PDB file of C-alpha atoms in Angstrom:
ATOM      1  CA  MET A   6     114.640  54.780 173.537  1.00 67.00           C
ATOM      2  CA  LYS A   7     114.299  51.682 171.100  1.00 74.00           C
ATOM      3  CA  ALA A   8     115.852  53.652 168.299  1.00 75.00           C
ATOM      4  CA  ARG A   9     118.965  54.375 170.524  1.00 89.00           C
ATOM      5  CA  LEU A  10     119.540  50.940 171.848  1.00 92.00           C
ATOM      6  CA  PRO A  11     121.821  50.049 168.830  1.00 92.00           C
ATOM      7  CA  TYR A  12     124.008  53.137 169.831  1.00 94.00           C
ATOM      8  CA  ILE A  13     124.020  52.214 173.232  1.00 96.00           C
ATOM      9  CA  ILE A  14     125.094  48.348 172.141  1.00 96.00           C
ATOM     10  CA  GLY A  15     127.592  50.153 169.870  1.00 96.00           C
ATOM     11  CA  PHE A  16     129.115  52.162 172.423  1.00 97.00           C
ATOM     12  CA  LEU A  17     129.396  49.037 174.937  1.00 98.00           C
ATOM     13  CA  LEU A  18     131.026  46.934 172.118  1.00 98.00           C
ATOM     14  CA  LEU A  19     133.075  49.561 170.899  1.00 97.00           C
ATOM     15  CA  LEU A  20     134.026  50.927 174.443  1.00 96.00           C
ATOM     16  CA  GLY A  21     134.995  46.844 175.065  1.00 96.00           C
ATOM     17  CA  VAL A  22     137.218  46.726 171.845  1.00 96.00           C
ATOM     18  CA  GLU A  23     139.312  49.971 173.149  1.00 92.00           C
ATOM     19  CA  VAL A  24     139.848  49.017 176.493  1.00 91.00           C
ATOM     20  CA  CYS A  25     141.071  45.532 174.918  1.00 93.00           C
ATOM     21  CA  ILE A  26     143.437  47.275 172.466  1.00 90.00           C
ATOM     22  CA  GLY A  27     144.905  49.272 175.852  1.00 84.00           C
ATOM     23  CA  VAL A  28     145.061  46.218 178.452  1.00 86.00           C
ATOM     24  CA  PHE A  29     146.300  43.312 175.961  1.00 86.00           C
ATOM     25  CA  ARG A  30     148.866  45.659 174.378  1.00 78.00           C
ATOM     26  CA  PHE A  31     148.173  45.236 170.711  1.00 76.00           C
ATOM     27  CA  ASN A  32     150.814  46.016 168.185  1.00 88.00           C
ATOM     28  CA  HIS A  33     151.861  49.629 167.493  1.00 87.00           C
ATOM     29  CA  PHE A  34     149.604  50.137 164.302  1.00 91.00           C
ATOM     30  CA  ILE A  35     146.598  48.971 166.153  1.00 90.00           C
ATOM     31  CA  ARG A  36     147.373  50.805 168.942  1.00 87.00           C
ATOM     32  CA  SER A  37     148.082  54.177 167.703  1.00 87.00           C
ATOM     33  CA  TYR A  38     145.941  54.234 164.482  1.00 93.00           C
ATOM     34  CA  ILE A  39     143.159  51.805 164.690  1.00 95.00           C
ATOM     35  CA  GLY A  40     142.540  52.627 168.472  1.00 93.00           C
ATOM     36  CA  ASP A  41     142.381  56.264 167.220  1.00 94.00           C
ATOM     37  CA  VAL A  42     139.875  55.490 164.636  1.00 97.00           C
ATOM     38  CA  ILE A  43     137.782  53.419 166.779  1.00 97.00           C
ATOM     39  CA  VAL A  44     137.785  56.193 169.685  1.00 96.00           C
ATOM     40  CA  VAL A  45     135.797  58.285 167.215  1.00 98.00           C
ATOM     41  CA  TRP A  46     133.211  55.922 166.851  1.00 98.00           C
ATOM     42  CA  VAL A  47     133.243  55.428 170.857  1.00 98.00           C
ATOM     43  CA  ILE A  48     132.017  58.743 171.106  1.00 97.00           C
ATOM     44  CA  TYR A  49     129.917  58.929 168.035  1.00 97.00           C
ATOM     45  CA  CYS A  50     127.516  56.108 169.759  1.00 97.00           C
ATOM     46  CA  LEU A  51     127.731  57.731 172.950  1.00 97.00           C
ATOM     47  CA  LEU A  52     126.169  60.856 171.815  1.00 96.00           C
ATOM     48  CA  ARG A  53     123.829  59.469 169.887  1.00 95.00           C
ATOM     49  CA  SER A  54     122.480  57.355 172.615  1.00 95.00           C
ATOM     50  CA  PHE A  55     121.189  60.367 174.199  1.00 92.00           C
ATOM     51  CA  VAL A  56     121.404  63.162 171.661  1.00 90.00           C
ATOM     52  CA  PRO A  57     117.915  64.126 169.780  1.00 86.00           C
ATOM     53  CA  LYS A  58     117.523  62.860 166.410  1.00 84.00           C
ATOM     54  CA  ARG A  59     116.830  66.085 165.117  1.00 87.00           C
ATOM     55  CA  PHE A  60     120.375  66.824 165.467  1.00 92.00           C
ATOM     56  CA  ASN A  61     121.918  66.258 162.059  1.00 94.00           C
ATOM     57  CA  SER A  62     124.262  62.976 162.411  1.00 95.00           C
ATOM     58  CA  CYS A  63     127.067  64.355 159.968  1.00 96.00           C
ATOM     59  CA  ALA A  64     126.982  67.257 161.985  1.00 96.00           C
ATOM     60  CA  VAL A  65     127.462  65.271 165.222  1.00 97.00           C
ATOM     61  CA  ALA A  66     130.678  63.509 163.436  1.00 97.00           C
ATOM     62  CA  VAL A  67     132.306  66.720 162.501  1.00 98.00           C
ATOM     63  CA  GLY A  68     131.475  68.049 166.308  1.00 98.00           C
ATOM     64  CA  ILE A  69     133.514  64.947 167.398  1.00 98.00           C
ATOM     65  CA  LEU A  70     136.438  65.634 164.793  1.00 98.00           C
ATOM     66  CA  VAL A  71     136.786  69.029 166.365  1.00 98.00           C
ATOM     67  CA  PHE A  72     136.732  68.260 169.635  1.00 97.00           C
ATOM     68  CA  SER A  73     139.315  65.611 169.263  1.00 97.00           C
ATOM     69  CA  PHE A  74     141.362  67.942 167.648  1.00 98.00           C
ATOM     70  CA  ALA A  75     141.035  70.426 170.232  1.00 97.00           C
ATOM     71  CA  VAL A  76     141.877  67.706 172.548  1.00 95.00           C
ATOM     72  CA  GLU A  77     144.949  66.704 170.415  1.00 96.00           C
ATOM     73  CA  PHE A  78     146.267  70.277 170.627  1.00 97.00           C
ATOM     74  CA  LEU A  79     145.880  70.480 173.797  1.00 96.00           C
ATOM     75  CA  GLN A  80     147.990  67.372 174.349  1.00 96.00           C
ATOM     76  CA  LYS A  81     150.691  69.776 172.228  1.00 96.00           C
ATOM     77  CA  ALA A  82     150.293  72.347 174.900  1.00 96.00           C
ATOM     78  CA  HIS A  83     151.068  69.749 178.024  1.00 95.00           C
ATOM     79  CA  ILE A  84     147.769  70.049 179.378  1.00 95.00           C
ATOM     80  CA  ALA A  85     147.898  67.166 181.681  1.00 94.00           C
ATOM     81  CA  ASP A  86     151.235  69.056 183.124  1.00 95.00           C
ATOM     82  CA  ILE A  87     149.986  72.540 183.334  1.00 95.00           C
ATOM     83  CA  LEU A  88     146.348  71.090 185.229  1.00 95.00           C
ATOM     84  CA  GLY A  89     149.193  68.827 187.547  1.00 95.00           C
ATOM     85  CA  VAL A  90     147.506  65.573 186.691  1.00 94.00           C
ATOM     86  CA  GLU A  91     149.426  62.991 188.384  1.00 94.00           C
ATOM     87  CA  ASN A  92     147.550  59.761 188.111  1.00 94.00           C
ATOM     88  CA  PRO A  93     148.443  57.668 185.126  1.00 91.00           C
ATOM     89  CA  LEU A  94     144.990  57.027 184.081  1.00 87.00           C
ATOM     90  CA  LEU A  95     143.697  60.164 183.939  1.00 91.00           C
ATOM     91  CA  ARG A  96     146.961  60.756 182.168  1.00 90.00           C
ATOM     92  CA  THR A  97     146.216  58.058 179.754  1.00 83.00           C
ATOM     93  CA  LEU A  98     142.914  59.427 179.261  1.00 82.00           C
ATOM     94  CA  ILE A  99     143.608  63.236 178.421  1.00 87.00           C
ATOM     95  CA  GLY A 100     146.782  62.382 176.784  1.00 87.00           C
ATOM     96  CA  THR A 101     150.012  63.088 177.281  1.00 89.00           C
ATOM     97  CA  SER A 102     151.862  63.621 173.708  1.00 91.00           C
ATOM     98  CA  PHE A 103     151.017  65.188 170.254  1.00 94.00           C
ATOM     99  CA  ALA A 104     151.210  63.326 167.141  1.00 94.00           C
ATOM    100  CA  VAL A 105     149.688  64.445 163.490  1.00 96.00           C
ATOM    101  CA  GLU A 106     149.313  60.905 162.888  1.00 96.00           C
ATOM    102  CA  ASP A 107     146.480  61.103 165.398  1.00 96.00           C
ATOM    103  CA  LEU A 108     144.558  63.958 163.788  1.00 98.00           C
ATOM    104  CA  TRP A 109     144.625  61.842 160.509  1.00 98.00           C
ATOM    105  CA  SER A 110     143.264  58.935 162.763  1.00 98.00           C
ATOM    106  CA  TYR A 111     140.410  60.949 163.883  1.00 98.00           C
ATOM    107  CA  THR A 112     139.612  62.080 160.297  1.00 98.00           C
ATOM    108  CA  ALA A 113     139.302  58.659 159.087  1.00 98.00           C
ATOM    109  CA  GLY A 114     137.280  57.628 161.684  1.00 98.00           C
ATOM    110  CA  THR A 115     135.022  60.808 161.031  1.00 98.00           C
ATOM    111  CA  LEU A 116     134.899  59.926 157.387  1.00 98.00           C
ATOM    112  CA  VAL A 117     134.035  56.453 157.898  1.00 98.00           C
ATOM    113  CA  THR A 118     130.982  57.535 160.419  1.00 97.00           C
ATOM    114  CA  ILE A 119     129.769  60.028 157.587  1.00 98.00           C
ATOM    115  CA  ILE A 120     130.116  57.413 155.022  1.00 97.00           C
ATOM    116  CA  GLU A 121     128.234  54.602 157.420  1.00 95.00           C
ATOM    117  CA  ILE A 122     125.808  57.119 158.066  1.00 94.00           C
ATOM    118  CA  PHE A 123     124.917  58.250 154.071  1.00 95.00           C
ATOM    119  CA  ILE A 124     124.843  54.336 153.488  1.00 95.00           C
ATOM    120  CA  TYR A 125     122.413  54.074 155.912  1.00 89.00           C
ATOM    121  CA  ARG A 126     120.060  57.102 154.949  1.00 88.00           C
ATOM    122  CA  ARG A 127     120.035  55.510 151.675  1.00 92.00           C
ATOM    123  CA  LEU A 128     119.371  51.988 152.701  1.00 90.00           C
ATOM    124  CA  THR A 129     116.353  53.307 154.893  1.00 86.00           C
ATOM    125  CA  GLU A 130     114.833  55.548 151.804  1.00 86.00           C
ATOM    126  CA  ARG A 131     115.166  52.690 149.661  1.00 85.00           C
ATOM    127  CA  SER A 132     113.160  50.068 152.289  1.00 83.00           C
ATOM    128  CA  ARG A 133     110.747  53.161 152.830  1.00 81.00           C
ATOM    129  CA  HIS A 134     109.591  53.752 149.101  1.00 76.00           C
ATOM    130  CA  GLY A 135     110.289  50.033 148.357  1.00 69.00           C
ATOM    131  CA  THR A 136     112.148  49.256 145.095  1.00 58.00           C
ATOM    132  CA  LYS A 137     110.942  49.236 141.972  1.00 56.00           C
ATOM    133  CA  LYS A 138     111.163  46.465 139.299  1.00 53.00           C
ATOM    134  CA  ASP A 139     110.278  46.255 135.663  1.00 45.00           C
TER     135      ASP A 139
END
């Protein structure tokens, strides 16, 4: 549990940021693009908080990207209307409009996640092996 605590904290903090972006109606760029980048991180932290460590972190990130794309294409098919969802909150969570820009934002969020994973691995390898000074 101790190893998962940072992911739980990250999830809660990032979820708070997402809620603030939605509630306080930040400008279009932040709401539309940065929010979609951050949502990838929210889902990643949520999954890493309970997915066993043996699962490859990069595979989890790519899985989130695939999931995000699937949701976006379901929005293009008007899934909320097909399911008859009328509740405004549920319609917001499901999404009601397709945008190619969202796909780019999800991809950017995934790339940042993967870069962070490689940086973290490199730093932990160095700290385990120690640094050699001549």
